[in-house]
CSV table of C-alpha atoms in Angstrom, one decimal:
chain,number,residue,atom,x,y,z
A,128,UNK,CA,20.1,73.9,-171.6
A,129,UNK,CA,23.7,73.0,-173.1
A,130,UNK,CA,25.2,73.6,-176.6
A,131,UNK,CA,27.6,70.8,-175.6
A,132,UNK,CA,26.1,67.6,-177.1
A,133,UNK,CA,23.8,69.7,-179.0
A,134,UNK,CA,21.0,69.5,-176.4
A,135,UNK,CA,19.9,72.8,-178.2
A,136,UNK,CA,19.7,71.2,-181.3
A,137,UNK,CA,15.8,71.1,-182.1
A,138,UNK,CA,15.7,67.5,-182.6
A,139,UNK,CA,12.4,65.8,-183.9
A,140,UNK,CA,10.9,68.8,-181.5
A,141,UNK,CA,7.0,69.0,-181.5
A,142,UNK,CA,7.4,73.1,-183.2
A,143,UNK,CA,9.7,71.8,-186.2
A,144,UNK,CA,7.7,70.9,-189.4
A,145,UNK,CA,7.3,67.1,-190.0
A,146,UNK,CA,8.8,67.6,-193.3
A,147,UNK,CA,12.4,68.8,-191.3
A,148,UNK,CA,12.7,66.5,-188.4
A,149,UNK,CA,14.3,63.6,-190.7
A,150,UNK,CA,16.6,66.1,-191.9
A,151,UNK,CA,17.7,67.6,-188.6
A,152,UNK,CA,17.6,64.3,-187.3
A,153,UNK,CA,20.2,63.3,-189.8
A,154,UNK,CA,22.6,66.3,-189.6
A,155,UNK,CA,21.9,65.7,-185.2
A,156,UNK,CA,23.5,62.2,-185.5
A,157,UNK,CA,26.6,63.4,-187.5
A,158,UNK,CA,27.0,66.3,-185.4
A,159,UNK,CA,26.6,64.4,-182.4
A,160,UNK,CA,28.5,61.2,-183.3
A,161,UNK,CA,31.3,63.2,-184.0
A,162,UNK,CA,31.4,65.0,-181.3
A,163,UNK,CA,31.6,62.1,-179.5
A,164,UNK,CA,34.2,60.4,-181.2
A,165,UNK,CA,36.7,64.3,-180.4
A,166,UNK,CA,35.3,64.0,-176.1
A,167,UNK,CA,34.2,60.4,-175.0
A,168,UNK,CA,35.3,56.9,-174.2
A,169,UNK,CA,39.1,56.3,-173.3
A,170,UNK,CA,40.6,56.5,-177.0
A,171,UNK,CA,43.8,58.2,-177.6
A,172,UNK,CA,44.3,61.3,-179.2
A,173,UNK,CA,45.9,59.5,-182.3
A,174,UNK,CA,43.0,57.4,-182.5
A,175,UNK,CA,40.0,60.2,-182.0
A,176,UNK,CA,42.0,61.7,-184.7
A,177,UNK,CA,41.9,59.2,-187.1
A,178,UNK,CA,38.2,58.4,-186.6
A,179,UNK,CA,37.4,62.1,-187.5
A,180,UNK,CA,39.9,61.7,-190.7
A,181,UNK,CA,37.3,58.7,-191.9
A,182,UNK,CA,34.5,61.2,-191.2
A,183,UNK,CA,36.2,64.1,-193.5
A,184,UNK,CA,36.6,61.0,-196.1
A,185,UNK,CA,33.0,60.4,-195.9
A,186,UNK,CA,32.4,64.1,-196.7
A,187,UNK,CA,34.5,64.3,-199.2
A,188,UNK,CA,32.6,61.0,-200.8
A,189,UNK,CA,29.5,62.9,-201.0
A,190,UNK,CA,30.7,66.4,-202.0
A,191,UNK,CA,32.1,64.2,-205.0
A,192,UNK,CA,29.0,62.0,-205.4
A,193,UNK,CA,31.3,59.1,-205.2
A,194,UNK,CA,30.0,55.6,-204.1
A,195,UNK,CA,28.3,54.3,-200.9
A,196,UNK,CA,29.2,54.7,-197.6
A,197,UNK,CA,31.8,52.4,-195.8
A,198,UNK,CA,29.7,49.7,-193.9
A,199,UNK,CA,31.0,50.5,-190.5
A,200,UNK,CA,29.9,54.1,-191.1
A,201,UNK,CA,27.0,53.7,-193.2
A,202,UNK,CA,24.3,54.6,-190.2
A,203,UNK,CA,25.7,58.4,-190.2
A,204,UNK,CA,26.6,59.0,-193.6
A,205,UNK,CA,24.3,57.1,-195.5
A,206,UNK,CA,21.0,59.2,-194.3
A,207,UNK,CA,23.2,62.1,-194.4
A,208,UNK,CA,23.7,62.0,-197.7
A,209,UNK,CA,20.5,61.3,-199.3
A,210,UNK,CA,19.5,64.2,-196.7
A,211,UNK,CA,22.2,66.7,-198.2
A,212,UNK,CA,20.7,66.1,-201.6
A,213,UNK,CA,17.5,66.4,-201.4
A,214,UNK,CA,17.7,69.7,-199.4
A,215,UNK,CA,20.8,70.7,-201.7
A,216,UNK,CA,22.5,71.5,-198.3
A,217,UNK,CA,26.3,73.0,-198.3
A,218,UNK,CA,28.6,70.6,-197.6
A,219,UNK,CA,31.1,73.3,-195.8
A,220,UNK,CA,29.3,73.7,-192.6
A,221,UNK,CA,29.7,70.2,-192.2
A,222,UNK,CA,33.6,69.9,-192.9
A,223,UNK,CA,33.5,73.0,-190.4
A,224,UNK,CA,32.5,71.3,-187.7
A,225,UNK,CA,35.0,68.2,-188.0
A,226,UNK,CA,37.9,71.1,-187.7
A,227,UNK,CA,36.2,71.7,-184.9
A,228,UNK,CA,35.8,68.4,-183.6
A,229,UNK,CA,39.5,67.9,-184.6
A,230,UNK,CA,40.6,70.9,-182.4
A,231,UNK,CA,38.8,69.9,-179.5
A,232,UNK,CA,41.4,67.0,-179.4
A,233,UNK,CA,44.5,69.0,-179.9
A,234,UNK,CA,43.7,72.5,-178.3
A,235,UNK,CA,42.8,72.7,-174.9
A,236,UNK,CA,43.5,76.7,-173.7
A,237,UNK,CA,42.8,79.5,-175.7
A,238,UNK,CA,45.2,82.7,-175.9
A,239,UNK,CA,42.1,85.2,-176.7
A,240,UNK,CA,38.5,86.5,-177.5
A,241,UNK,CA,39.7,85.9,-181.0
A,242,UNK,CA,40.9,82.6,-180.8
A,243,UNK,CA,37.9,81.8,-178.8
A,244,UNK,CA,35.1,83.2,-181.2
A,245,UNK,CA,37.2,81.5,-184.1
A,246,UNK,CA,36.5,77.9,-182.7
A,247,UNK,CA,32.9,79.1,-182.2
A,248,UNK,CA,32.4,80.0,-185.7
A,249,UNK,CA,33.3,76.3,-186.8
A,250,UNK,CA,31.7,74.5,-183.5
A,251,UNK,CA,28.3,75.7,-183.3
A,252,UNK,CA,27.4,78.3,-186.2
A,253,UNK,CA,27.4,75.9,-188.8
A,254,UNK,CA,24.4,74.2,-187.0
A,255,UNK,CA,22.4,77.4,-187.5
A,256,UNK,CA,23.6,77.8,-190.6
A,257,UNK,CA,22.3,74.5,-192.3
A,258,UNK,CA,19.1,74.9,-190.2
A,259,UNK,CA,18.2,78.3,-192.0
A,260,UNK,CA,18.9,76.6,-195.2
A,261,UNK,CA,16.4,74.1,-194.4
A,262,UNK,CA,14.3,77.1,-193.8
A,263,UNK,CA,15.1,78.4,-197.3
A,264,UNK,CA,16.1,81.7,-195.3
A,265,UNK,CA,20.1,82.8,-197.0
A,266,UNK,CA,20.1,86.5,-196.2
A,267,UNK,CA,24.0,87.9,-194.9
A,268,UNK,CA,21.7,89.6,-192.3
A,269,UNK,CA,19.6,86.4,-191.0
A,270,UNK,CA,23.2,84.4,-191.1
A,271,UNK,CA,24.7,87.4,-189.0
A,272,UNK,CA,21.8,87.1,-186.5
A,273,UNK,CA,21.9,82.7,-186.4
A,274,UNK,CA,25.9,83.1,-186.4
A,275,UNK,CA,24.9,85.6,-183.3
A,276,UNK,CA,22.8,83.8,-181.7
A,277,UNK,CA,24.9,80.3,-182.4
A,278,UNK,CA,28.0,81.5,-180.8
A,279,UNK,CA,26.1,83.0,-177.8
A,280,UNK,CA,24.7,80.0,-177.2
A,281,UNK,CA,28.4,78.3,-177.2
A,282,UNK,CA,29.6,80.7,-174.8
A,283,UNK,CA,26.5,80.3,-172.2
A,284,UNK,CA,27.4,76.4,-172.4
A,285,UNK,CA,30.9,77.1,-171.8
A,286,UNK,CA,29.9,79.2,-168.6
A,287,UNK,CA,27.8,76.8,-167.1
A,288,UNK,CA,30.0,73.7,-167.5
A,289,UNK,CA,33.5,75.7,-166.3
A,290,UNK,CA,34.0,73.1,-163.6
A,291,UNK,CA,33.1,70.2,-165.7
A,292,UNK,CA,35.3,71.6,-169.1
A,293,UNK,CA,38.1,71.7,-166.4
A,294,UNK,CA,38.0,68.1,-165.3
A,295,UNK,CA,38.6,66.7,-169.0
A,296,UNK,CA,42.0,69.9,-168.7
A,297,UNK,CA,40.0,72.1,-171.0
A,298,UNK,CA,39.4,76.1,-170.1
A,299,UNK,CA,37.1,77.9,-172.7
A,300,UNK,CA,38.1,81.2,-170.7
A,301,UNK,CA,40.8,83.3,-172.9
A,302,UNK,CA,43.8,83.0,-171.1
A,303,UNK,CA,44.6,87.0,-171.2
A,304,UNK,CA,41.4,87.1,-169.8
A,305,UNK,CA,42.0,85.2,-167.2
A,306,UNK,CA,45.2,87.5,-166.3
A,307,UNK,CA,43.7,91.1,-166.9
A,308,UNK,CA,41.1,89.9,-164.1
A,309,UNK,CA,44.1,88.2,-162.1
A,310,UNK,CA,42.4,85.0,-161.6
A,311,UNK,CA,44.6,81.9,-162.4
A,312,UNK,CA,44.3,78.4,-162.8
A,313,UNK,CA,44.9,77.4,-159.3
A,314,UNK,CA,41.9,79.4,-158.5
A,315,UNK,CA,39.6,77.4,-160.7
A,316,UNK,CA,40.8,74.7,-159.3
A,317,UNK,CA,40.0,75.7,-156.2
A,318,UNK,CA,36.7,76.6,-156.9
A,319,UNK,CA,37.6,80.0,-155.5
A,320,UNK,CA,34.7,83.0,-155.5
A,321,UNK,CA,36.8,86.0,-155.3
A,322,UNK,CA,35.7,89.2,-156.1
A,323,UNK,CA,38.0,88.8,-159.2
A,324,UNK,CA,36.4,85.8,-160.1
A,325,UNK,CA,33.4,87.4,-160.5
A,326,UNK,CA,34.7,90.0,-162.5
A,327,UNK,CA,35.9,87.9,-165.3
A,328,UNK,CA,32.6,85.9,-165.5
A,329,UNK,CA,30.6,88.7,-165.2
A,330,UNK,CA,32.1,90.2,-168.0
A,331,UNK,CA,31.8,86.8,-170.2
A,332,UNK,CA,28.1,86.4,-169.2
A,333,UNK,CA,27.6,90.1,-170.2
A,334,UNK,CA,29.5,88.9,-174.1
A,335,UNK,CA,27.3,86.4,-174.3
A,336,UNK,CA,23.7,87.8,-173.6
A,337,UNK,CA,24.9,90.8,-175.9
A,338,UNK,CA,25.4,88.2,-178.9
A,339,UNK,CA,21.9,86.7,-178.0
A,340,UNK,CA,19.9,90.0,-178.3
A,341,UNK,CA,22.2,90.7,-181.3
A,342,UNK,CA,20.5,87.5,-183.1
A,343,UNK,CA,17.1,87.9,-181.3
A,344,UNK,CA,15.5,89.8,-183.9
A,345,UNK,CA,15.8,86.5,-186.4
A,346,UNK,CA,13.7,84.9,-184.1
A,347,UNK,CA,10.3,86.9,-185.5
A,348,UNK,CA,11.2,86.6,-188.8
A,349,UNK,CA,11.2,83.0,-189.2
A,350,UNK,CA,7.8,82.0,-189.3
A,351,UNK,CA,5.3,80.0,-187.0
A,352,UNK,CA,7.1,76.9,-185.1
A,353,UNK,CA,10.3,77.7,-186.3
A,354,UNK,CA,10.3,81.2,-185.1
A,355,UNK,CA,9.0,79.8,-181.8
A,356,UNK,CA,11.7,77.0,-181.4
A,357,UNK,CA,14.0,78.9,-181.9
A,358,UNK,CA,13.1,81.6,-179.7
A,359,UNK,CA,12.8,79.1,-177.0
A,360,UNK,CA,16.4,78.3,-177.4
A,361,UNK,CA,17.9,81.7,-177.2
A,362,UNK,CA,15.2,82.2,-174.1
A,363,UNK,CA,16.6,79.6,-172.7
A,364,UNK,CA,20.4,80.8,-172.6
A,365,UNK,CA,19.6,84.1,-171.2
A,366,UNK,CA,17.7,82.2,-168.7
A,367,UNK,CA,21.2,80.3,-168.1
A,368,UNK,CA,23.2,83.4,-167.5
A,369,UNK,CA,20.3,84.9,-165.3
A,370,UNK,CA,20.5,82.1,-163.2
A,371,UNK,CA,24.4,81.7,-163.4
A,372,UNK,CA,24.3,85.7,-162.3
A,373,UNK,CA,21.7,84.7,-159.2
A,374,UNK,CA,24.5,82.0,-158.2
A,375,UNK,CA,27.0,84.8,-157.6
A,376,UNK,CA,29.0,83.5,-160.5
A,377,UNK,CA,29.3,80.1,-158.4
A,378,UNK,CA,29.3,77.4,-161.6
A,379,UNK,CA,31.6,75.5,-159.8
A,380,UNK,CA,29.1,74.2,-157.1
A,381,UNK,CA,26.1,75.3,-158.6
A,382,UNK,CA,26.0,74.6,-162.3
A,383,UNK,CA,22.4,75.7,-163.7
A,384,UNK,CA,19.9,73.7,-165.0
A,385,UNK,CA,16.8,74.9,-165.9
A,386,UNK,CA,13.5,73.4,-164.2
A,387,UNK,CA,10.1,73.4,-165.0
A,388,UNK,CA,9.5,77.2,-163.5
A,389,UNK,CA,12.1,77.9,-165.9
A,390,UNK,CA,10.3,76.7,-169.1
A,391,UNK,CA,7.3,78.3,-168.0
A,392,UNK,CA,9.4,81.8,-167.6
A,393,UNK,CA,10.8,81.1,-171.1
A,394,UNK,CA,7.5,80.1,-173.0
A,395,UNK,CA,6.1,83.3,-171.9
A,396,UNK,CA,8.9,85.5,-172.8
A,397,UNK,CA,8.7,83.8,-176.0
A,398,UNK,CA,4.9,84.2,-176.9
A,399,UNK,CA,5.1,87.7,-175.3
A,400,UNK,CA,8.0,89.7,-174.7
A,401,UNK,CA,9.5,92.1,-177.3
A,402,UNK,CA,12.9,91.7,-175.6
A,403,UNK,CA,14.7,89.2,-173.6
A,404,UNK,CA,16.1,89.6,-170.2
């Protein structure tokens, strides 16, 4: 289960309401689209940049209520908009994730905790954000626990996929991290497990599942489906970092993926458990 691409993004899923899967369908494609455009294909920098400038146009169009989408981007925007107007949706979380999107192309280490949590804010809470107004749930509390749960989620993705994030010269890992634990990047290139390796992701995995039981407790307040979707999802990324912790920290040869005991071990905790692992 991987934030990246939005896998965790509860597209047309069985639990949402029939009445929402158009709508998350619509914000998925943007989302995903752009995402695409900031990590995939051969473009330049100068070029990835550009295409997300004609997205942020395209926002701006509709925050406006100006005229109809461009042709060549009419299958994103087009749906999105009539989506963001019937459902009245904000259109900041959506400019939020373009900056992110747009740093993704420029910004490639990251000094800090700070810095780190700050990209996290823009890259993934916005998509629990716009999903709790589709709920009609605006609380600051219920936003503290999706933001929560939202950047959790981010960080679990960014554990599992350290090898692969390295490969396209990315590392999600704050860099005076990286130095308090004494582990540099020759040894991630390396693929070394050192006992100083373990260390520093053991003390990431730990910020992570803390985030997710910080937001757990949204989970049974949103009713029915919903509640169960999206306890699912946050099942699932403790199940990541339990089975990133049963690796010995080894994501480099060993990234996990969950597999149908898995699922089963997360439905249950879902319908039954009080508290996650």
């Amino acid at each position: 289960m991987s934030v990246d691409h939005y896998e965790n993004f509860p597209v047309a899923s069985i639990l949402l309401p029939r009445r929402l899967r158009g709508a998350v369908a619509d914000i998925y494609r943007y989302a995903r689209s752009a995402d695409d455009i900031a990590d995939e294909g051969e473009a330049t920098d100068a070029q990835r940049l550009a295409e997300l400038a004609a997205y942020r146009a395209e926002l701006h169009r509709i925050a406006g209520a100006g005229g109809p989408a461009g042709e060549r981007l009419a299958p994103v925007f087009a749906p999105l908009a009539a989506t963001i107007a019937r459902h009245q949706l904000p259109i900041t979380p959506f400019l939020d994730l373009l900056s992110a999107f747009e740093q993704d192309v420029t910004v490639k280490r990251y000094p800090d905790e700070a810095a780190l949590l700050d990209y996290c804010a823009r890259s993934a809470n916005p998509v629990g954000r716009l999903m709790l107004h589709l709920y009609g749930v605006s609380d600051a509390e219920a936003l503290r626990q999706s933001d929560a749960i939202c950047t959790g989620l981010q960080l679990v993705n960014f554990w599992q996929d350290v090898r692969i994030d390295w490969r396209k010269d990315r590392v999600y890992l704050p860099q005076d991290a990286l130095r308090r634990h004494g582990v540099g990047e020759e040894d991630l290139a390396a693929c070394r497990l050192t006992p100083q390796w373990e260390a520093l992701l053991g003390a990431q995995v730990a910020r992570a599942r803390a985030l997710l039981h910080s937001g757990a407790p949204l989970t049974r307040r949103l009713p029915g489906r919903i509640g169960l979707e999206l306890r699912l999802v946050v099942q699932g990324g403790l199940r990541i970092l339990e089975r990133i912790e049963q690796a010995r920290y080894d994501v480099f040869m060993n990234r996990p993926e969950l597999g149908a005991r898995d699922w089963c071990v997360m439905l249950w905790r879902a319908l039954f458990a009080r508290t996650a692992a």
